[in-house]
CSV table of C-alpha atoms in Angstrom, one decimal:
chain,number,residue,atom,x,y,z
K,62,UNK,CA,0.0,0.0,0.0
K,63,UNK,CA,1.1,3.0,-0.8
K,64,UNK,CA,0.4,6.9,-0.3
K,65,UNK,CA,-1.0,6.2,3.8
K,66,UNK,CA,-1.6,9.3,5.4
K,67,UNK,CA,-0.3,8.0,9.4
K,68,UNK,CA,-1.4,9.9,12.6
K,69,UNK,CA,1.2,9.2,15.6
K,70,UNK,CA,-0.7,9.8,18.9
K,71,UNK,CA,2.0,11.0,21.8
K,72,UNK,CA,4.2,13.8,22.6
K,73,UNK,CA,7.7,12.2,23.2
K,74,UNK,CA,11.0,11.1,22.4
K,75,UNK,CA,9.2,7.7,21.3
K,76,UNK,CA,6.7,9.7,19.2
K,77,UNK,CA,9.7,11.6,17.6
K,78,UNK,CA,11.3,8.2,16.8
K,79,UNK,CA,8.2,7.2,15.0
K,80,UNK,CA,7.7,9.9,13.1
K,81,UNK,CA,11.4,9.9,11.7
K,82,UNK,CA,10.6,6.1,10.7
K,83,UNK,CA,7.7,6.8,9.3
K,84,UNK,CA,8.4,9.7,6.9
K,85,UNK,CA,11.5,7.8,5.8
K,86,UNK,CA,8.4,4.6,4.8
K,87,UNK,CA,8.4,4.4,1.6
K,88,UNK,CA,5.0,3.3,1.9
K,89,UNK,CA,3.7,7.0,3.5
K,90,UNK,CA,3.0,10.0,2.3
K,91,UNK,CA,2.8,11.8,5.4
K,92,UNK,CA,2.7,12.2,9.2
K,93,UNK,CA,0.9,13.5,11.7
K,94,UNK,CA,1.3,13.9,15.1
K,95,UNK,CA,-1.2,14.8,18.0
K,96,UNK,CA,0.1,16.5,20.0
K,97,UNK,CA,3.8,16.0,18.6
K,98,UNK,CA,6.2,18.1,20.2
K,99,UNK,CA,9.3,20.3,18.2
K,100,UNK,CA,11.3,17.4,17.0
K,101,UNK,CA,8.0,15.4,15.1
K,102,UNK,CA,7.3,19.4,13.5
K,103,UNK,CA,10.7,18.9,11.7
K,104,UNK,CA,9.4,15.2,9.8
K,105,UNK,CA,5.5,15.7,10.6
K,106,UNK,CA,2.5,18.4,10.6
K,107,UNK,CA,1.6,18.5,15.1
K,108,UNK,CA,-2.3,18.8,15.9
K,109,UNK,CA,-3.3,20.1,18.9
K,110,UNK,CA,-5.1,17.7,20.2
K,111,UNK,CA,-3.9,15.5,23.5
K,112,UNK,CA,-2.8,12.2,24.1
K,113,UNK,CA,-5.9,11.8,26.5
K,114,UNK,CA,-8.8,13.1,24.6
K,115,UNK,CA,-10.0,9.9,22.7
K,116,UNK,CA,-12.6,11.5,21.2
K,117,UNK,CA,-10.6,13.9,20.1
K,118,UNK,CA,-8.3,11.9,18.8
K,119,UNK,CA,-10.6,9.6,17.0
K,120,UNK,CA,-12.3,12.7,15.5
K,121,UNK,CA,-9.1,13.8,14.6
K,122,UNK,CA,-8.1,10.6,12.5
K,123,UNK,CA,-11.0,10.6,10.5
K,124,UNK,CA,-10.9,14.4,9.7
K,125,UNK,CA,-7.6,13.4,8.1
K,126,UNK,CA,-8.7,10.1,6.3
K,127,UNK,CA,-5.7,8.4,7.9
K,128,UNK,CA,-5.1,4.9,6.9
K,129,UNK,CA,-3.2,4.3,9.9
K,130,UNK,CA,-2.9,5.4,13.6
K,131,UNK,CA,0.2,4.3,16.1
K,132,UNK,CA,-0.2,4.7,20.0
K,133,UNK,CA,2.9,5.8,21.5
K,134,UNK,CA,2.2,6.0,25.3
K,135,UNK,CA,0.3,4.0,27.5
K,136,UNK,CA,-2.7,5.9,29.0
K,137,UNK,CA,-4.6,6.2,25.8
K,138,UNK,CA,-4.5,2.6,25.5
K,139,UNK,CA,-5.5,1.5,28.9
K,140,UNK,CA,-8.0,4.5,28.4
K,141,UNK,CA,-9.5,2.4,25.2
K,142,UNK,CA,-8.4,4.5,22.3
K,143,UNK,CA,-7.9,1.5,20.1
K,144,UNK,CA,-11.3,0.5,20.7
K,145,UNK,CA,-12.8,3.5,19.3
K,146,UNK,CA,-10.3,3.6,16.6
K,147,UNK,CA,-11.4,-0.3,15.9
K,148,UNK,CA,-14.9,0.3,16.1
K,149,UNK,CA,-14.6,3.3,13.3
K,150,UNK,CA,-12.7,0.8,11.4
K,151,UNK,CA,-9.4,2.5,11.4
K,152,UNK,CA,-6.4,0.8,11.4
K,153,UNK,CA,-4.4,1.1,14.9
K,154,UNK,CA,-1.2,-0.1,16.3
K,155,UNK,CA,-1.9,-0.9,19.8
K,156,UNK,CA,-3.7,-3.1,22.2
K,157,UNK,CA,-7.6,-2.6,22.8
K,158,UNK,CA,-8.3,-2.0,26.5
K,159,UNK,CA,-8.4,-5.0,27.5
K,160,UNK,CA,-5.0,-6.4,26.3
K,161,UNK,CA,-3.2,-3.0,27.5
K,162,UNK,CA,-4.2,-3.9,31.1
K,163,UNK,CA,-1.1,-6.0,31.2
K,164,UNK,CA,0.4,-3.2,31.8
K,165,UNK,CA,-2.3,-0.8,33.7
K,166,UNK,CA,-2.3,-3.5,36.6
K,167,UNK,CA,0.7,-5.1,37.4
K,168,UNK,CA,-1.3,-8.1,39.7
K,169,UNK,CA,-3.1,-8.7,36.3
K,170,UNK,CA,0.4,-8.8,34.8
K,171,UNK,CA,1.7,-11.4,37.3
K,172,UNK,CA,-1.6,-13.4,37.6
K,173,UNK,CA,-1.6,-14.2,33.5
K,174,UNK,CA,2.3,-15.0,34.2
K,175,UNK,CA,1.6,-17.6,36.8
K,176,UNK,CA,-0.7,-19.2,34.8
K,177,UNK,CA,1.5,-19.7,32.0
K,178,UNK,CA,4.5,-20.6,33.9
K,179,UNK,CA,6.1,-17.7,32.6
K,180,UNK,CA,9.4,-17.1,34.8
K,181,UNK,CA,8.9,-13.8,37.1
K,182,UNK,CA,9.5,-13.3,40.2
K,183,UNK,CA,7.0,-14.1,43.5
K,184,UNK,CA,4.9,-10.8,44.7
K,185,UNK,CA,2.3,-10.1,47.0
K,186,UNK,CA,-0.9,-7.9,47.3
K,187,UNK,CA,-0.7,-5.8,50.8
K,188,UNK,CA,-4.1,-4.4,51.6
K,189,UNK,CA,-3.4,-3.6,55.4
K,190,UNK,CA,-1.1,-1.4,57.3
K,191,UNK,CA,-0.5,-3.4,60.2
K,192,UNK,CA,0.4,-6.6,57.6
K,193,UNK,CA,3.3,-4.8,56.2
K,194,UNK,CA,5.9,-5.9,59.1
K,195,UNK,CA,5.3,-9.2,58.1
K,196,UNK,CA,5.0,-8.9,55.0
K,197,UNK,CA,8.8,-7.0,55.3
K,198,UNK,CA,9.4,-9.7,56.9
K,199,UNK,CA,8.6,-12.3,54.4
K,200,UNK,CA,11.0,-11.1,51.4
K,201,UNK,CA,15.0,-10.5,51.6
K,202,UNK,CA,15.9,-7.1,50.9
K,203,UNK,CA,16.8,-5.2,48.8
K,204,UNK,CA,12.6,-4.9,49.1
K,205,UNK,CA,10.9,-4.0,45.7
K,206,UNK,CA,7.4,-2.2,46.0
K,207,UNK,CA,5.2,-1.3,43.6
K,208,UNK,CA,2.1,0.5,42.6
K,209,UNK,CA,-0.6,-1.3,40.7
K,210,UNK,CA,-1.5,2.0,39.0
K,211,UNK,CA,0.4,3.7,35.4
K,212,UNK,CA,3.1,5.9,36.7
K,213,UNK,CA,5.4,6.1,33.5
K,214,UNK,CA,7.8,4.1,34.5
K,215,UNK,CA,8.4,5.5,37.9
K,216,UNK,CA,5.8,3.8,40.5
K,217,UNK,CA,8.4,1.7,41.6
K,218,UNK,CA,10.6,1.5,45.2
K,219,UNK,CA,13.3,-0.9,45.9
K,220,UNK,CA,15.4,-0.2,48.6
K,221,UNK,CA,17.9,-1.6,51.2
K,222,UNK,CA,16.2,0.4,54.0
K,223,UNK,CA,13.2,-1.0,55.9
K,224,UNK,CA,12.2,2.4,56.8
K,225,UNK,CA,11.8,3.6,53.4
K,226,UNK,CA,10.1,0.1,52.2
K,227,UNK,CA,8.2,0.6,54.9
K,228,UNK,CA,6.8,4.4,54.0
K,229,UNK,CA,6.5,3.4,50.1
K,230,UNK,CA,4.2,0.4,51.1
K,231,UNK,CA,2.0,2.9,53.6
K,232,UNK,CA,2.2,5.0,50.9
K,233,UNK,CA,1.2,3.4,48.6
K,234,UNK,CA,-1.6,1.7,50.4
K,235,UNK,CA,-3.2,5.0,51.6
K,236,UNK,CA,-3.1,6.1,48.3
K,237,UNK,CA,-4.2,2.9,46.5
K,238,UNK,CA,-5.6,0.9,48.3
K,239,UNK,CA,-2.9,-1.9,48.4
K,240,UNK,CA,0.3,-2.4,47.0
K,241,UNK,CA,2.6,-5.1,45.4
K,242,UNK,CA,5.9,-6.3,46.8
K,243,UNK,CA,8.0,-8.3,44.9
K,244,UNK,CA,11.1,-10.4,45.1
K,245,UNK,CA,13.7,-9.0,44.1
K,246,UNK,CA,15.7,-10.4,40.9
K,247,UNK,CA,19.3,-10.0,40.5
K,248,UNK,CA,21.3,-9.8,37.4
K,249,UNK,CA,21.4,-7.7,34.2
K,250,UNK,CA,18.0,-6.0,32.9
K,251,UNK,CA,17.4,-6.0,28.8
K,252,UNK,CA,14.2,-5.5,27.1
K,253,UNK,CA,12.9,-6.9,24.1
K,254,UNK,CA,10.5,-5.2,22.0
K,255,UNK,CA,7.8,-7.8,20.3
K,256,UNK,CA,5.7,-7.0,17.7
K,257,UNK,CA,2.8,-9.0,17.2
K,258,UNK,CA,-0.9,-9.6,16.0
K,259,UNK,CA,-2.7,-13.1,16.2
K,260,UNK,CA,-1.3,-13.9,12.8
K,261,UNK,CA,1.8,-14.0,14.4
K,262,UNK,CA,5.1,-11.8,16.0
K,263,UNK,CA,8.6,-10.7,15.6
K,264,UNK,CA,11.1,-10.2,18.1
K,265,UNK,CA,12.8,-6.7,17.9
K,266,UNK,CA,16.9,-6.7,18.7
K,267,UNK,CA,17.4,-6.3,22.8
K,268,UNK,CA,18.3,-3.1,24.0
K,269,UNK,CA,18.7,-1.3,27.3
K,270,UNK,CA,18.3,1.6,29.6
K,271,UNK,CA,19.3,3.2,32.4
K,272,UNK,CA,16.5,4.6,34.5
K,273,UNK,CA,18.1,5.3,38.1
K,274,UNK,CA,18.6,9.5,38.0
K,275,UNK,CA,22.2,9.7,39.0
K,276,UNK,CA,25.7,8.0,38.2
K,277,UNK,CA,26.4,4.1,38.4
K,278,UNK,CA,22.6,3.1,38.5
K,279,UNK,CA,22.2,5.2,41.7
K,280,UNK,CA,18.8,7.4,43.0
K,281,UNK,CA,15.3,6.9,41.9
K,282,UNK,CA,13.9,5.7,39.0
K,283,UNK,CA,12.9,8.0,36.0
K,284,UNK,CA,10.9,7.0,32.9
K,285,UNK,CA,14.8,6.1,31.1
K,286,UNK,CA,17.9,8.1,31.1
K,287,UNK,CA,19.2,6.8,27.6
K,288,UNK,CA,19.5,3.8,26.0
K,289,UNK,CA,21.5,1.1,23.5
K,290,UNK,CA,20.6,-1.4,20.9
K,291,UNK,CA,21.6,-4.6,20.3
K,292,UNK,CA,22.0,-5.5,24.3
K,293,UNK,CA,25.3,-7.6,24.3
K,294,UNK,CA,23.8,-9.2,27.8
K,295,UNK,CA,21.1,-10.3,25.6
K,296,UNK,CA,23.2,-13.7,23.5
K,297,UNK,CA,21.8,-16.0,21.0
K,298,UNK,CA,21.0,-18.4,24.3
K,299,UNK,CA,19.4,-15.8,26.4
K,300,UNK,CA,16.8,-14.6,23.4
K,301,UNK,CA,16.3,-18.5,22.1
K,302,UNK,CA,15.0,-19.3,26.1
K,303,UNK,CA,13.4,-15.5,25.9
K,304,UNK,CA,11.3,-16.6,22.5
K,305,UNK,CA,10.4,-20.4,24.7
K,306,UNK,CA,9.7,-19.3,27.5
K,307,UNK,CA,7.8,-16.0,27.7
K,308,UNK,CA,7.1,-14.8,24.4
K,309,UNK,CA,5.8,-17.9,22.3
K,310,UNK,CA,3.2,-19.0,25.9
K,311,UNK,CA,2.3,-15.2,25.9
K,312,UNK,CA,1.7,-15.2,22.1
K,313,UNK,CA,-0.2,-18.2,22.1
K,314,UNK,CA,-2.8,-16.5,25.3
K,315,UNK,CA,-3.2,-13.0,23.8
K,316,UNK,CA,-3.4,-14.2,20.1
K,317,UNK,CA,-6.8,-16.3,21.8
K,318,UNK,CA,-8.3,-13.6,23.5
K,319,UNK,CA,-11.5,-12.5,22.4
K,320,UNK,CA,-9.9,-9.1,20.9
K,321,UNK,CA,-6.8,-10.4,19.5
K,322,UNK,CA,-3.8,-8.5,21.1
K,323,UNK,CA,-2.4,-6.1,17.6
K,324,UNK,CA,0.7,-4.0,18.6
K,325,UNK,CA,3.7,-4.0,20.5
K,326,UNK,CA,4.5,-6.1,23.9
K,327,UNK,CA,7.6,-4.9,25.7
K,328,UNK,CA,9.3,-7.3,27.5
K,329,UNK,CA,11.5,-6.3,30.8
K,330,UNK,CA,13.9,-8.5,31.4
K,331,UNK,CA,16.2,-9.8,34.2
K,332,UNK,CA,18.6,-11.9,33.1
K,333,UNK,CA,21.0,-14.0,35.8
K,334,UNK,CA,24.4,-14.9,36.1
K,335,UNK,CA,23.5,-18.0,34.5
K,336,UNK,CA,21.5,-16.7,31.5
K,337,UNK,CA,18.2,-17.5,32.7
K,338,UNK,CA,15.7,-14.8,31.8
K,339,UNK,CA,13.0,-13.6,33.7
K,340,UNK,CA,10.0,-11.3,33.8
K,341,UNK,CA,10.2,-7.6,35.5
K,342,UNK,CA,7.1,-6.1,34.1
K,343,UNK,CA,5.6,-6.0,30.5
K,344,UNK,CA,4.5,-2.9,28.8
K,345,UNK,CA,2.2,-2.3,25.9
K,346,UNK,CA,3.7,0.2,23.5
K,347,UNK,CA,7.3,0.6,22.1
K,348,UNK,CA,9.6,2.1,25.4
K,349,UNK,CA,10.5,4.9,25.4
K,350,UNK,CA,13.9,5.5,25.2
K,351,UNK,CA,14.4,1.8,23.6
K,352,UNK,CA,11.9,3.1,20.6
K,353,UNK,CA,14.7,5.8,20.1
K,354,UNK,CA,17.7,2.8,19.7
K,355,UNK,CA,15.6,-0.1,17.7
K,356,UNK,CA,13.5,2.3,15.5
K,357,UNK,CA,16.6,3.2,12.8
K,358,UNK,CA,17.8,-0.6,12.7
K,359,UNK,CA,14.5,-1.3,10.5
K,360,UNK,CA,15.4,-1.6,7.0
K,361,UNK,CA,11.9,-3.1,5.9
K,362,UNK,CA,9.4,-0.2,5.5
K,363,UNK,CA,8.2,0.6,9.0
K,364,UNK,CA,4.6,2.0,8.1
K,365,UNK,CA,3.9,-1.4,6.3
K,366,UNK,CA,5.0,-3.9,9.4
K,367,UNK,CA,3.0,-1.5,11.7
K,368,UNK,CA,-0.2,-1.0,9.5
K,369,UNK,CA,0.2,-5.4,8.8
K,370,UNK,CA,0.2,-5.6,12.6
K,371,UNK,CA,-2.8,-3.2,13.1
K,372,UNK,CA,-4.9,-5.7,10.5
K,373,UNK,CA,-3.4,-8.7,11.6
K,374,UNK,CA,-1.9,-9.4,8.8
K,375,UNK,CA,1.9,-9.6,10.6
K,376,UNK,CA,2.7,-12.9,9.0
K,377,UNK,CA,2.5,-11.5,5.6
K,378,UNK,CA,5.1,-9.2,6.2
K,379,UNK,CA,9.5,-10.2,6.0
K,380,UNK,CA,11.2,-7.8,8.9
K,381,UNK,CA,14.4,-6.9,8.1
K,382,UNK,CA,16.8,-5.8,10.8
């Protein structure tokens, strides 16, 4: 297909990465980007129009006859924005509600891993208060707490200090309602990018980023400080067990859901000393910096694999990388 007229939802360096991609398709004629931000003005035409306003948005995408829309950030999609896009039959890359709440709760996350044997590590729901001593108790530090909520990559504690475990988990109660801890997994974090349709999926190169705020992976977490592609933590062996183990079983679930599961699933990875991966969290849209660092090594045309993937038509479609 040729001559597609693609609206990129989002406001980031993800969105920015996109819209360079895109304009360099073959396949497009133009982009558009709502709301875009100064670097997707340089490669595409911005509309003021938020991230958040689905409606808007949708409006928006038929106004311009697009053939195509990609969903950069999360929210939207939690928020249903491929459902509306869906139901006005236009083309979008990204999960329906449903499928994006893999990464809108994280207890959904790690109840659809434990029943698919997918390799993650153990958590528990605090509800209470007066449980979280034991609770504290019942992990080794360092203590990893997290809120079941979207928080753009920065809803998450893990810490040494009892004290401060102990104030994210009240925290995070009283704000919440409850809270997860987890076990902590030790070793060398990757993430692997999947696109993927019921038709079928690809696995993107790994890459990595840094999200602690200061030097030597020290302070809090941010949304991603930078980041590198191909991961060299990330061998032949770690991606073949990668591809068995948690890709293909979570392939074979969302591909069998009622709405089939059309976009990308990021996969955060924790990979040990022996090479074993496992599961930190999953996401439901390209990352964001690891869109920035996996983006330019496509050499197929990018609007194609995404607007294939948005149809469910992945299979048809050779990825070069």
């Amino acid at each position: 297909m040729s001559g597609m007229e693609v609206l990129v939802v989002g406001s980031g360096g993800r969105e920015h990465a996109l819209a360079i991609g895109l304009s360099k398709s073959d396949s497009v004629s133009s982009v558009h980007c709502s709301p875009g931000n100064a670097g997707t003005s340089m490669v595409a035409t911005n509309h003021d129009v938020p991230a958040s306003d689905t409606e808007g948005i949708v409006n928006l995408a038929k106004d311009l006859r697009v053939s195509l829309v990609v969903v950069g950030p999360e929210a939207p999609l939690v928020n249903g924005l491929s459902d509306r896009l869906r139901q006005e039959s236009i083309p979008s890359f990204g999960p329906h509600s449903e499928g994006a709440i893999l990464e809108g709760s994280k207890t959904h996350a790690k109840t659809v891993m434990a029943a698919l044997g997918v390799p993650t590590g153990r958590f528990e729901r605090i509800d209470e208060i007066d449980s979280i001593g034991a609770s504290l108790e019942s992990f080794e530090p360092p203590w990893v707490i997290k809120r079941d909520v979207l928080a753009g990559g920065k809803g998450v504690t893990v810490t040494s200090s009892r004290s401060e475990a102990y104030e994210a988990l009240r925290s995070g109660i009283e704000t919440d309602g409850f809270v997860l801890m987890e076990e902590h997994l030790s070793g060398e974090e990757a993430s692997v990018l999947v696109i993927m349709d019921e038709s079928g999926y690809v696995m993107l190169p790994a890459s990595q980023d840094h999200k602690r705020v200061g030097n030597n992976d020290q302070g809090p977490n941010t949304g991603g400080m930078g980041a590198y592609a191909p991961a060299p933590v990330a061998t032949p062996s770690v991606l073949a067990r990668t591809r068995e183990e948690i890709v293909e079983p979570m392939h074979h679930h969302l591909r069998n859901s009622e709405t089939p599961y059309r976009g990308c699933l990021y996969v955060g990875l924790m990979i040990d000393e022996d090479g074993a991966p496992s599961v930190v969290e999953f996401n439901v849209r390209l990352g964001d910096p690891e869109a920035q660092v996996t983006i330019p090594l496509f050499q197929t045309d990018l609007g194609l694999v995404l607007l294939a993937a948005a149809q469910g038509n992945l299979a048809d479609v050779e990825l070069s990388l």
